[in-house]
XYZ file of C-alpha atoms in Angstrom:
767
model
C -41.036 -19.030 -19.756
C -43.054 -20.284 -16.870
C -40.615 -18.654 -14.264
C -41.080 -15.706 -16.068
C -44.471 -16.037 -16.477
C -45.072 -17.007 -12.759
C -42.349 -13.814 -12.261
C -44.893 -10.878 -13.850
C -48.145 -12.356 -12.584
C -46.138 -12.144 -8.783
C -44.843 -8.777 -9.578
C -48.114 -7.419 -10.727
C -49.727 -9.257 -7.895
C -46.882 -8.013 -5.228
C -47.393 -3.847 -6.827
C -50.891 -3.922 -6.637
C -52.050 -5.821 -2.912
C -48.225 -4.973 -1.098
C -47.094 -1.920 -2.553
C -49.248 0.486 -1.205
C -52.585 -0.674 0.524
C -55.228 1.909 2.053
C -54.008 3.458 5.111
C -56.300 6.468 7.101
C -56.382 9.860 5.397
C -53.883 11.721 7.572
C -51.582 9.377 6.658
C -49.253 11.665 4.591
C -48.914 14.217 7.316
C -48.349 17.878 6.582
C -48.701 19.511 2.649
C -45.838 21.654 1.588
C -45.802 24.927 -0.402
C -48.857 25.850 -2.840
C -47.333 28.683 -4.500
C -48.484 26.927 -7.790
C -51.806 26.516 -7.086
C -54.386 29.335 -9.209
C -55.815 31.532 -6.721
C -59.095 30.384 -8.454
C -58.773 27.284 -7.379
C -57.333 27.377 -3.905
C -60.679 29.359 -3.336
C -62.658 28.141 -5.705
C -65.068 25.302 -5.559
C -64.112 21.203 -4.646
C -65.064 20.142 -8.575
C -61.525 20.990 -10.738
C -61.749 20.458 -14.343
C -59.680 21.560 -16.837
C -56.186 21.807 -14.721
C -53.895 21.050 -17.070
C -55.074 24.432 -19.426
C -57.474 27.047 -17.976
C -58.532 25.367 -14.384
C -61.965 26.173 -13.380
C -64.099 25.023 -10.391
C -67.609 23.941 -9.340
C -69.594 24.619 -6.368
C -72.793 22.488 -4.928
C -75.509 24.094 -5.412
C -77.519 25.637 -2.172
C -78.637 23.028 0.179
C -77.994 20.634 -1.639
C -75.921 17.052 -0.362
C -73.615 15.031 -2.467
C -72.835 12.344 -0.400
C -69.355 10.358 -1.313
C -67.879 7.655 -0.191
C -63.694 6.326 -0.512
C -61.786 3.267 -0.279
C -64.680 0.600 -1.296
C -66.122 -1.603 -2.258
C -65.746 -3.716 0.632
C -67.660 -6.534 0.578
C -69.098 -6.106 4.370
C -69.499 -2.496 4.256
C -70.467 -1.261 0.949
C -73.919 -3.416 0.742
C -74.868 -1.923 4.461
C -74.636 1.290 3.120
C -75.879 0.720 -0.248
C -78.959 -0.470 1.875
C -79.487 2.828 3.986
C -79.425 4.622 0.709
C -81.890 2.601 -1.086
C -84.047 2.520 2.510
C -83.998 6.677 2.016
C -84.342 6.786 -1.393
C -81.158 8.909 -1.952
C -78.091 8.163 -4.133
C -74.438 9.045 -3.839
C -71.336 8.635 -5.458
C -68.506 6.032 -4.886
C -64.579 6.044 -5.007
C -63.489 3.047 -5.747
C -60.299 1.808 -5.192
C -59.241 -0.760 -8.488
C -57.657 -3.419 -6.088
C -61.481 -3.660 -4.320
C -63.137 -3.055 -7.974
C -61.090 -6.473 -8.950
C -62.275 -8.488 -6.015
C -65.636 -7.427 -5.516
C -66.967 -6.132 -9.122
C -70.300 -7.589 -8.749
C -70.278 -4.798 -5.849
C -69.264 -2.110 -8.609
C -72.445 -3.510 -11.038
C -74.815 -2.838 -7.585
C -73.673 0.347 -7.012
C -74.546 1.668 -10.556
C -77.759 -0.384 -10.253
C -78.878 0.737 -7.908
C -78.864 4.380 -9.438
C -75.159 5.379 -7.870
C -72.611 7.288 -9.510
C -68.633 5.676 -10.011
C -65.727 7.455 -9.543
C -61.953 6.167 -9.300
C -59.820 6.349 -6.067
C -56.397 4.993 -8.069
C -55.630 1.233 -8.188
C -53.416 0.667 -5.276
C -54.365 3.991 -2.974
C -51.338 5.391 -3.004
C -50.090 9.087 -2.426
C -50.305 9.881 -6.159
C -48.461 12.946 -5.695
C -45.053 10.640 -3.965
C -45.458 8.611 -7.473
C -43.576 8.750 -10.855
C -45.743 10.379 -13.340
C -45.750 7.318 -15.333
C -46.863 5.736 -12.050
C -49.911 7.559 -12.017
C -50.844 7.178 -15.089
C -51.028 3.536 -14.911
C -53.000 3.648 -11.503
C -55.374 5.603 -13.309
C -55.319 3.848 -16.755
C -55.811 0.265 -14.512
C -58.553 1.452 -11.912
C -60.379 2.786 -15.529
C -59.839 -0.535 -16.861
C -61.232 -2.550 -13.696
C -64.181 -0.376 -13.316
C -64.641 -1.243 -17.385
C -64.426 -5.040 -16.760
C -66.556 -4.743 -13.459
C -69.312 -2.610 -14.388
C -68.996 -2.015 -18.660
C -68.394 1.567 -18.118
C -66.118 4.112 -17.612
C -65.880 7.627 -15.427
C -64.439 11.133 -15.654
C -64.784 11.351 -11.997
C -61.131 10.958 -9.937
C -60.510 11.675 -5.713
C -57.055 11.453 -5.693
C -55.830 9.349 -2.281
C -55.554 12.113 1.211
C -57.451 14.539 -0.444
C -59.449 16.858 1.398
C -60.381 20.395 0.953
C -59.096 23.187 -1.598
C -56.925 25.074 0.792
C -54.753 21.400 1.497
C -53.566 21.605 -2.229
C -49.850 21.974 -1.926
C -47.592 22.076 -5.634
C -46.980 18.436 -5.912
C -50.952 17.899 -5.457
C -51.229 20.377 -7.839
C -48.779 18.836 -10.416
C -51.387 15.479 -9.819
C -54.499 17.443 -10.490
C -52.584 18.612 -13.663
C -51.491 15.311 -15.477
C -55.134 13.909 -14.416
C -56.972 17.172 -16.368
C -54.681 16.178 -19.385
C -56.237 12.855 -19.183
C -59.401 13.901 -19.412
C -60.666 13.773 -15.107
C -62.312 15.963 -13.181
C -61.123 16.097 -9.688
C -63.792 16.309 -7.036
C -62.366 17.236 -3.409
C -64.604 17.734 -0.271
C -66.451 20.196 2.078
C -67.030 18.518 4.820
C -65.099 15.386 6.229
C -66.955 13.297 8.724
C -63.260 12.192 9.890
C -65.043 8.143 10.389
C -61.896 6.891 9.701
C -60.701 8.165 13.319
C -63.662 5.876 14.228
C -64.122 8.664 17.341
C -67.736 7.278 17.456
C -71.080 7.736 15.769
C -71.834 11.250 17.296
C -69.082 12.572 16.585
C -69.210 11.350 13.058
C -72.832 12.710 12.669
C -71.759 16.533 14.377
C -68.499 16.605 11.410
C -70.759 15.545 8.128
C -73.846 17.842 9.052
C -73.515 20.825 7.407
C -73.959 24.387 9.189
C -76.254 26.790 7.164
C -77.869 26.460 3.635
C -74.339 26.143 1.529
C -74.396 22.915 -0.552
C -71.424 20.147 0.594
C -69.557 17.604 -0.786
C -69.238 15.407 2.230
C -66.712 12.490 2.527
C -67.508 9.529 4.452
C -65.402 5.609 3.799
C -67.542 2.609 2.562
C -63.766 0.585 2.726
C -60.577 0.658 4.581
C -61.715 -1.138 7.981
C -64.617 -1.198 10.595
C -67.296 0.870 9.032
C -70.011 0.225 11.730
C -70.038 3.895 12.430
C -70.257 5.062 9.419
C -73.414 2.939 8.547
C -75.154 3.930 11.701
C -74.114 7.773 10.894
C -75.227 7.764 7.745
C -78.606 5.974 8.936
C -79.699 9.395 11.140
C -77.821 11.954 8.489
C -79.725 11.361 5.590
C -83.183 11.484 7.461
C -81.983 14.845 9.635
C -80.931 16.745 6.768
C -84.043 15.465 4.533
C -85.759 17.142 7.301
C -83.830 20.364 7.054
C -85.371 20.664 3.623
C -81.626 19.480 2.079
C -81.746 17.464 -1.689
C -79.444 14.454 -1.840
C -77.408 13.828 -5.762
C -74.751 12.716 -6.836
C -71.472 14.885 -7.594
C -72.538 16.011 -11.360
C -76.114 16.114 -10.168
C -75.009 18.719 -7.098
C -72.623 20.882 -9.592
C -74.686 20.516 -12.421
C -72.295 19.137 -15.062
C -72.546 16.533 -17.959
C -72.663 13.208 -16.792
C -69.376 11.484 -16.456
C -70.307 7.875 -16.542
C -70.457 6.389 -19.878
C -70.668 2.933 -21.232
C -67.089 1.156 -21.789
C -66.014 0.927 -25.331
C -65.523 -3.495 -26.209
C -61.638 -2.895 -26.462
C -61.714 -1.275 -22.958
C -64.200 -3.753 -21.625
C -62.196 -7.289 -22.250
C -59.113 -5.233 -21.573
C -60.654 -4.758 -18.300
C -62.176 -8.482 -18.134
C -58.857 -9.808 -18.736
C -57.264 -7.801 -15.962
C -59.368 -8.723 -13.527
C -58.938 -12.740 -14.128
C -54.786 -12.072 -14.223
C -55.230 -10.348 -10.984
C -57.969 -12.977 -9.502
C -55.566 -15.518 -10.975
C -52.676 -14.041 -9.507
C -54.298 -14.138 -5.913
C -54.985 -17.378 -6.685
C -51.292 -18.988 -7.718
C -50.127 -16.536 -4.441
C -52.612 -18.531 -2.263
C -51.425 -22.372 -4.057
C -47.729 -21.086 -4.106
C -48.498 -20.620 0.031
C -50.246 -24.045 0.161
C -47.284 -25.284 -1.373
C -44.264 -23.536 0.101
C -45.774 -25.033 3.673
C -46.582 -28.359 1.852
C -42.880 -29.014 0.779
C -41.438 -27.474 3.747
C -42.879 -29.495 6.237
C -42.106 -32.557 3.770
C -38.141 -31.533 3.647
C -38.089 -31.107 7.143
C -39.935 -34.852 7.557
C -37.553 -36.105 4.978
C -34.634 -35.003 7.274
C -35.707 -36.502 9.857
C -36.327 -39.744 8.882
C -33.507 -39.788 6.568
C -31.603 -39.110 9.843
C -32.891 -41.868 11.798
C -32.592 -44.244 9.302
C -29.163 -42.973 9.031
C -28.272 -43.751 12.505
C -30.212 -46.960 12.902
C -28.263 -48.282 9.785
C -24.887 -47.683 11.588
C -26.009 -49.433 14.771
C -27.147 -52.511 13.199
C -23.401 -52.741 10.833
C -21.859 -51.354 13.953
C -23.831 -53.597 16.818
C -23.883 -57.166 17.650
C -25.724 -57.721 14.674
C -23.258 -56.013 11.714
C -21.694 -59.166 11.090
C -24.687 -60.798 10.345
C -23.956 -61.662 6.839
C -22.995 -64.969 7.469
C -19.268 -66.381 7.130
C -16.855 -64.509 5.384
C -16.436 -64.372 1.821
C -13.293 -65.914 0.200
C -14.038 -67.102 -3.476
C -12.645 -65.286 -5.942
C -14.064 -62.205 -8.260
C -14.604 -61.172 -11.288
C -14.206 -57.552 -11.611
C -15.492 -55.971 -15.405
C -13.774 -52.947 -16.558
C -15.882 -51.093 -19.514
C -13.838 -48.724 -20.767
C -14.385 -46.392 -24.060
C -11.508 -43.861 -24.228
C -10.096 -43.983 -20.600
C -6.409 -43.657 -21.477
C -6.534 -40.661 -18.997
C -7.336 -43.005 -15.796
C -7.091 -46.708 -16.754
C -3.783 -47.466 -15.885
C -4.847 -46.338 -11.826
C -7.725 -47.937 -12.299
C -6.212 -51.301 -13.230
C -3.089 -51.142 -10.811
C -5.882 -50.324 -8.025
C -7.758 -53.086 -8.674
C -4.566 -55.415 -8.919
C -3.261 -53.939 -5.149
C -7.122 -55.677 -4.027
C -6.538 -57.735 -0.794
C -9.164 -60.240 -2.249
C -8.471 -62.629 -5.190
C -9.644 -60.953 -8.855
C -10.166 -62.254 -12.026
C -9.595 -58.558 -13.769
C -11.403 -58.224 -17.349
C -11.439 -54.663 -19.255
C -13.406 -54.194 -22.187
C -12.484 -51.570 -24.644
C -15.655 -50.978 -26.510
C -13.783 -49.082 -29.551
C -11.562 -46.800 -27.965
C -10.146 -44.388 -30.603
C -7.769 -42.994 -28.189
C -5.605 -46.765 -27.529
C -6.937 -47.531 -23.765
C -6.777 -51.115 -25.271
C -3.569 -50.825 -26.158
C -2.407 -49.156 -22.877
C -3.729 -51.627 -20.551
C -1.646 -54.692 -22.502
C 1.378 -52.456 -22.479
C 1.469 -52.527 -18.574
C 2.061 -56.559 -18.780
C -0.366 -57.058 -16.128
C -2.318 -60.357 -15.387
C -5.286 -58.449 -17.240
C -7.434 -59.681 -19.695
C -8.641 -56.935 -22.210
C -11.416 -57.896 -24.693
C -12.269 -55.112 -27.760
C -14.933 -54.747 -29.524
C -16.626 -52.580 -32.078
C -18.379 -49.537 -30.233
C -21.819 -50.761 -28.879
C -22.528 -49.067 -25.586
C -22.099 -49.744 -22.028
C -24.601 -51.855 -21.832
C -23.066 -54.337 -24.402
C -19.346 -53.830 -23.008
C -21.078 -55.112 -19.559
C -22.874 -57.976 -21.091
C -19.448 -58.692 -22.890
C -17.722 -58.803 -20.005
C -20.046 -60.959 -18.221
C -19.926 -63.269 -20.626
C -16.108 -63.523 -20.069
C -16.330 -63.751 -16.509
C -15.430 -66.927 -14.558
C -16.483 -66.920 -10.885
C -20.227 -66.149 -9.708
C -19.391 -62.670 -7.962
C -18.918 -59.769 -9.980
C -17.805 -56.533 -9.335
C -18.062 -53.334 -11.958
C -16.432 -50.843 -11.963
C -15.778 -47.694 -14.532
C -12.754 -46.785 -16.068
C -12.494 -43.463 -14.013
C -12.491 -45.314 -10.938
C -9.690 -46.295 -8.338
C -10.156 -48.571 -5.585
C -8.983 -49.175 -2.102
C -6.761 -52.325 -1.279
C -9.909 -53.431 0.567
C -12.896 -52.150 -1.414
C -13.503 -55.653 -3.467
C -13.248 -57.970 -0.385
C -15.387 -55.770 1.307
C -18.297 -54.756 -1.043
C -18.938 -58.939 -1.532
C -19.471 -59.728 2.578
C -23.307 -59.133 1.796
C -22.833 -62.171 -0.313
C -22.756 -64.221 2.645
C -26.629 -63.471 2.512
C -27.993 -65.971 -0.677
C -31.134 -63.254 -0.718
C -28.797 -60.674 -1.732
C -28.009 -60.089 -5.350
C -26.339 -56.852 -5.441
C -24.391 -54.437 -3.123
C -23.722 -50.720 -3.451
C -20.223 -49.484 -2.991
C -19.761 -46.105 -1.445
C -18.230 -43.717 -3.939
C -16.038 -40.500 -3.433
C -14.954 -37.874 -5.396
C -10.979 -37.655 -6.078
C -10.903 -33.851 -7.600
C -12.488 -31.964 -4.724
C -10.565 -28.522 -5.469
C -12.756 -25.324 -6.383
C -16.145 -24.786 -5.071
C -17.542 -27.509 -7.934
C -15.715 -29.646 -6.242
C -16.567 -29.362 -2.633
C -20.367 -29.109 -4.216
C -19.826 -32.248 -5.803
C -18.148 -33.797 -2.560
C -20.951 -32.449 0.017
C -22.921 -34.084 -2.549
C -21.657 -37.607 -2.759
C -21.379 -37.843 0.896
C -24.951 -36.849 2.078
C -26.279 -38.952 -0.617
C -24.642 -42.557 -0.150
C -24.632 -41.886 3.703
C -27.998 -40.435 4.748
C -29.765 -41.933 1.362
C -28.690 -45.214 0.267
C -28.683 -46.312 4.246
C -32.479 -45.425 4.307
C -33.109 -47.069 0.939
C -31.289 -49.888 2.797
C -33.027 -50.307 5.364
C -36.125 -49.351 3.577
C -35.003 -52.633 1.030
C -35.956 -50.357 -2.288
C -31.951 -49.602 -3.073
C -32.970 -48.015 -6.619
C -29.225 -47.876 -8.222
C -25.838 -49.528 -7.513
C -23.542 -47.215 -8.947
C -21.605 -48.067 -12.144
C -18.856 -46.708 -10.510
C -18.238 -49.241 -7.957
C -20.921 -52.404 -7.292
C -21.245 -55.928 -6.938
C -23.981 -58.522 -8.269
C -24.416 -62.186 -8.359
C -23.640 -63.176 -12.051
C -26.529 -65.532 -11.871
C -28.906 -63.053 -10.940
C -27.918 -60.928 -13.989
C -28.190 -63.664 -16.287
C -31.511 -64.283 -15.079
C -32.648 -61.243 -15.987
C -31.269 -61.092 -19.422
C -28.017 -59.084 -18.606
C -27.672 -55.345 -18.791
C -30.633 -53.366 -20.450
C -29.259 -50.699 -22.586
C -33.315 -49.653 -23.429
C -32.329 -46.659 -21.055
C -29.523 -44.044 -20.827
C -29.098 -45.215 -16.721
C -27.979 -49.095 -17.290
C -27.271 -49.369 -13.589
C -30.154 -47.959 -12.728
C -32.462 -49.953 -14.555
C -30.208 -52.953 -13.549
C -31.227 -52.498 -9.748
C -34.683 -51.688 -10.369
C -34.736 -55.328 -12.180
C -33.295 -57.359 -9.682
C -35.146 -55.921 -7.388
C -38.313 -56.816 -9.010
C -37.041 -60.397 -9.534
C -36.825 -60.920 -5.972
C -33.281 -59.958 -5.117
C -31.991 -57.883 -1.869
C -29.662 -54.903 -3.002
C -27.908 -53.553 -0.005
C -25.505 -50.683 1.096
C -21.626 -51.224 2.228
C -20.725 -48.306 3.225
C -17.226 -49.486 3.930
C -16.428 -50.429 -0.354
C -14.795 -46.903 -1.115
C -13.923 -45.877 -4.519
C -12.419 -42.608 -5.845
C -13.865 -41.194 -8.752
C -13.572 -38.218 -11.452
C -16.165 -35.638 -10.821
C -17.017 -33.279 -13.581
C -14.780 -30.230 -13.367
C -16.697 -27.647 -15.405
C -20.262 -26.415 -15.108
C -20.872 -27.781 -18.628
C -19.225 -30.976 -18.078
C -21.613 -31.083 -14.917
C -24.561 -30.369 -16.606
C -23.727 -32.864 -19.600
C -22.987 -35.756 -17.078
C -26.535 -34.930 -14.775
C -28.780 -34.426 -17.516
C -28.035 -38.058 -19.061
C -28.296 -39.760 -15.377
C -31.747 -37.587 -14.630
C -32.913 -38.416 -18.163
C -31.998 -41.963 -17.909
C -33.401 -42.389 -13.964
C -37.380 -41.275 -15.645
C -36.683 -43.464 -18.623
C -35.933 -46.385 -15.402
C -38.865 -44.999 -13.548
C -40.772 -45.760 -15.967
C -40.128 -48.577 -17.069
C -40.334 -50.141 -13.893
C -43.164 -48.570 -13.238
C -45.664 -51.658 -12.765
C -43.810 -51.941 -9.006
C -46.049 -49.657 -7.861
C -48.908 -52.409 -7.683
C -47.131 -55.777 -6.885
C -46.470 -57.184 -3.973
C -43.238 -58.317 -2.304
C -39.773 -56.863 -3.030
C -40.699 -55.590 -6.176
C -43.631 -53.563 -4.179
C -41.251 -52.489 -1.721
C -39.537 -50.576 -4.723
C -42.577 -48.862 -6.650
C -44.154 -48.240 -3.271
C -41.015 -46.810 -1.976
C -37.969 -46.115 -4.100
C -40.259 -45.010 -6.845
C -42.432 -43.183 -4.835
C -39.045 -41.504 -3.088
C -37.486 -40.578 -6.354
C -40.216 -38.920 -7.632
C -41.184 -36.902 -4.557
C -37.804 -35.678 -4.002
C -35.568 -36.129 -7.322
C -38.693 -34.687 -9.740
C -41.195 -32.750 -8.231
C -39.399 -31.155 -5.594
C -36.779 -29.805 -7.959
C -39.677 -28.861 -10.632
C -40.781 -26.651 -7.812
C -38.003 -25.109 -6.784
C -38.034 -22.703 -9.262
C -41.207 -21.224 -7.633
C -39.539 -20.897 -4.159
C -37.060 -19.140 -5.465
C -39.354 -16.576 -7.337
C -41.347 -16.779 -4.265
C -38.834 -15.922 -1.727
C -37.813 -13.196 -4.075
C -41.703 -11.823 -4.231
C -41.464 -12.262 -0.436
C -38.503 -10.185 0.037
C -39.910 -7.324 -2.061
C -43.317 -7.311 -0.985
C -43.667 -9.347 2.235
C -41.443 -9.470 5.826
C -37.998 -10.156 4.111
C -37.182 -10.986 8.017
C -39.287 -13.723 8.040
C -37.870 -14.654 4.448
C -34.579 -14.747 5.276
C -35.219 -16.585 9.172
C -37.022 -19.411 7.055
C -33.956 -19.733 4.593
C -31.673 -19.668 7.049
C -33.634 -22.540 9.079
C -33.412 -24.697 5.864
C -30.122 -23.909 5.525
C -28.900 -24.992 9.008
C -31.045 -28.538 8.402
C -29.349 -28.982 5.178
C -25.758 -28.237 7.316
C -26.894 -30.398 10.132
C -27.327 -33.400 7.531
C -24.287 -32.843 6.079
C -22.720 -32.515 9.459
C -23.771 -36.028 10.645
C -23.459 -37.335 6.886
C -19.528 -36.489 6.966
C -19.251 -37.882 10.348
C -20.782 -41.110 9.140
C -18.216 -41.018 6.713
C -15.470 -39.958 8.278
C -14.721 -37.046 6.142
C -14.022 -33.926 7.268
C -16.640 -31.828 7.884
C -14.054 -27.914 6.151
C -16.089 -28.288 2.794
C -19.293 -27.622 4.468
C -18.314 -23.590 4.387
C -19.267 -23.349 1.000
C -23.105 -25.007 1.654
C -24.465 -21.280 1.438
C -22.824 -20.471 -1.756
C -24.334 -24.098 -3.155
C -27.975 -22.554 -2.490
C -27.441 -19.502 -5.456
C -25.413 -21.683 -8.168
C -25.335 -25.444 -7.872
C -28.922 -25.856 -6.375
C -30.359 -24.012 -9.358
C -28.076 -25.739 -11.888
C -29.604 -29.244 -10.453
C -33.514 -28.511 -10.697
C -32.482 -26.857 -14.196
C -31.229 -30.436 -15.393
C -34.236 -31.923 -13.718
C -36.981 -29.819 -15.591
C -34.747 -30.304 -18.736
C -34.690 -33.940 -18.547
C -38.614 -33.882 -18.030
C -39.063 -31.826 -20.766
C -37.207 -33.939 -23.040
C -38.880 -37.064 -21.682
C -42.884 -35.552 -22.363
C -41.197 -34.278 -25.619
C -39.904 -37.402 -27.001
C -36.649 -35.499 -27.943
C -33.722 -37.569 -28.683
C -30.466 -37.867 -25.971
C -27.059 -38.616 -27.183
C -24.709 -40.946 -25.300
C -22.072 -38.452 -23.931
C -18.466 -39.274 -22.542
C -17.354 -37.145 -19.255
C -13.883 -35.324 -20.183
C -11.122 -37.128 -17.975
C -8.164 -35.341 -15.890
C -6.001 -37.639 -14.997
C -6.406 -36.837 -11.505
C -6.602 -40.404 -10.180
C -4.195 -42.323 -8.846
C -3.649 -45.955 -7.770
C -2.986 -46.869 -4.251
C 0.349 -47.484 -3.133
C 1.753 -50.778 -3.544
C -0.585 -51.163 -6.307
C 3.103 -50.726 -9.072
C 4.044 -54.316 -8.789
C 1.381 -56.639 -9.744
C 3.062 -59.618 -7.924
C 3.151 -57.586 -4.552
C 1.387 -59.524 -1.715
C -1.508 -56.976 -1.803
C -2.090 -58.977 -5.025
C -1.328 -62.415 -3.295
C -4.605 -64.663 -3.073
C -4.609 -65.393 0.899
C -3.895 -69.398 1.566
C -6.471 -71.776 0.501
C -7.907 -69.231 -1.638
C -8.457 -70.438 -5.336
C -6.669 -67.931 -8.090
C -7.948 -67.203 -11.607
C -6.385 -68.819 -14.413
C -2.653 -68.169 -14.476
C -1.341 -65.128 -16.548
C 1.883 -66.616 -16.598
C 4.490 -64.442 -18.044
C 1.255 -61.715 -18.221
C 0.950 -63.280 -21.891
C -2.354 -62.027 -22.964
C -5.596 -64.236 -23.999
C -6.428 -64.370 -27.982
C -6.235 -61.028 -29.732
C -9.885 -60.114 -31.319
C -8.582 -59.720 -34.809
C -11.466 -57.698 -36.634
C -13.608 -57.185 -33.444
C -14.493 -60.260 -32.837
C -16.705 -61.724 -29.891
C -16.014 -64.266 -27.622
C -17.695 -67.399 -27.534
C -20.909 -67.354 -25.388
C -20.244 -68.106 -21.810
C -23.192 -69.980 -19.533
C -26.103 -69.576 -21.766
C -25.914 -65.594 -22.029
C -26.442 -64.418 -24.976
C -24.367 -62.355 -26.958
C -25.652 -58.961 -28.096
C -27.504 -58.440 -31.021
C -25.959 -55.915 -32.795
C -27.187 -52.696 -31.425
C -28.179 -50.564 -34.108
C -31.649 -48.831 -33.181
C -30.574 -50.472 -29.439
C -33.417 -53.387 -29.236
C -34.832 -53.838 -25.605
C -33.536 -57.305 -23.814
C -35.383 -60.423 -23.942
C -38.506 -60.406 -21.602
C -37.376 -61.769 -18.071
C -39.011 -62.201 -14.513
C -42.343 -63.122 -16.271
C -42.637 -59.040 -17.445
C -42.516 -58.162 -21.392
C -40.077 -55.916 -22.193
C -41.912 -52.631 -22.579
C -42.134 -50.609 -26.000
C -39.528 -48.675 -26.852
C -39.062 -46.086 -23.980
C -43.081 -45.782 -23.442
C -42.529 -42.220 -24.337
C -38.758 -41.841 -24.073
C -37.330 -42.193 -27.406
C -34.809 -43.933 -28.428
C -30.898 -42.730 -28.291
C -30.076 -41.593 -31.899
C -27.883 -44.358 -34.120
C -24.460 -43.244 -34.824
C -21.467 -44.414 -35.698
C -19.746 -44.167 -32.577
C -21.775 -44.302 -28.668
C -20.335 -42.543 -26.441
C -20.840 -43.013 -22.906
C -19.671 -42.607 -19.544
């Protein structure tokens, strides 16, 4: 609705300000045939009435001058001309342009207050002969409303732009006069053109405006449309000269003896006119504001690109230079890998086998969260050294907490059931834990199903996001998210903050922010690669990103207190949260405005400039993509689809943000959703045999409890929960999703602080 309203406002503003505009009276060139123009009009007087039926004309009284001024009112020249008229005690007729009336309504009121007369000169100063009949009616009607709104009057006088004397009328002009006559207008032409629009000098203007003989004249001059200093000077000399010669000055109606054409406007016209003036003035303000926002957004985007590129380069140097191995001695202790699973039968085997193929000792715990597709049965049937825990469906956070309670080791890796690890991923992702300050490590998630445009676009997004943004977060020590697909944690750090919270729909972001606020450092390890399935349809992508974005908003709101804290929490708040707010919320909200304004610029402004700016920003994105792909060791081929991404994928992403923001503000409920699995994951080579060398720990490594003969742990008949481990309380029944226990001195927030809880239902879906 806002986009449609903005588009309508810009369309009106563009039409009224850029479609035509004031030009000199010779701009239309030579006229055509005049066979349809009645003879009595061609040879008659300059004031033409009843053109649609029985046209008749009126001439100016002898020795009478009707001064007329076109193209105003102008804030500079109209007041000076009015001052000249007042000093000489004469009145004139001003044919006003609607857009100028809207811009300067106070001048219209002064014209009338000084005793002068008002006529209309169309709304945007087009050549009416070149417009369709409906456009002509619109031009006249809108000008009439503008005058009614500005001064509370209407007028029957009309002077078409680019008109001159009677004998210059052609057939196209006559069709305009007939349509205007049918609408009740009296057309006023001229008999003396001062040609002040030529700016040929004061003497020339004065000479052209001076009548020859005693015949009455309608003198055409201009109070707008450019520099009218010569007009003011010539008028100051012309009026006293003609008065001295015995000429009288009158308005057009007084000069030809017609009834007063200016009358009080009705209440309806006056109110409509006021609304039109406010609407167009509001449009001018909106365009100005949009221009400021466009420059600001452009500057911020360029600054962001420079910052992330510099940060990525520095991050790479730190990791590959002489300080690249500064984490400490190699981490060799075993790792507990938790795989929360809900209806993951399509990919769970590949995920488990890839974990067993790790070149680091691992304990694998699959927590089946009430799957209905036989996920747990499938894992058990593989007869692999994997512990399977069944629980009633309670949601992903509950599954992760169950896995934490069952974990044997202090280092824990969490991996989604639709994700495949490389053999060295576990070993690589736990190396930063050599630094005791590190509480969590983000790995490098990569898209496995890259076919088609949608797959390529998500591949580009993942590569750029993980290899530019996360490097920046790492350097700034404000990592907001350890992805659920590939993340490692200290178990005791998670226990200290009460485990995984279910208060938000982005449990990974909420968890990461809580660790940062608790003083733990969260880092990025680009070498820990995991392959995950991305949505293969626009509807599936929409659902996934909608939950991610909504959950991120919840987490940002929940941890907003970090903005005013010190230490690690302050870095998260003033760096990470501000970055997310700016680039993942505010700029996406502005994106539709950018698109609408770009179309506005193509139609009404300079299309070459607009296209040039679009290509400049596209080039900037391409350079960022090329560098990110280089950092990640990826071939840059998919980047050819980047221009197409701007017309589909980009709009989808900002619409997701818009819907998420409105959902959050309105307090609407959002269901957990599960992404469709496609079975495109494959276990790495060597993962088929769990007793292969890849799964054997290196000499001296302690092994997890052996599963001799692949014996399974005791079954959880009736979905009984495992016993508590190390003081970690079991999750309470998640009916209504209660908030987690207080941690780190921060009391739990009120239920989502404006974000409603997910609805209660029998099955909690998640991915």
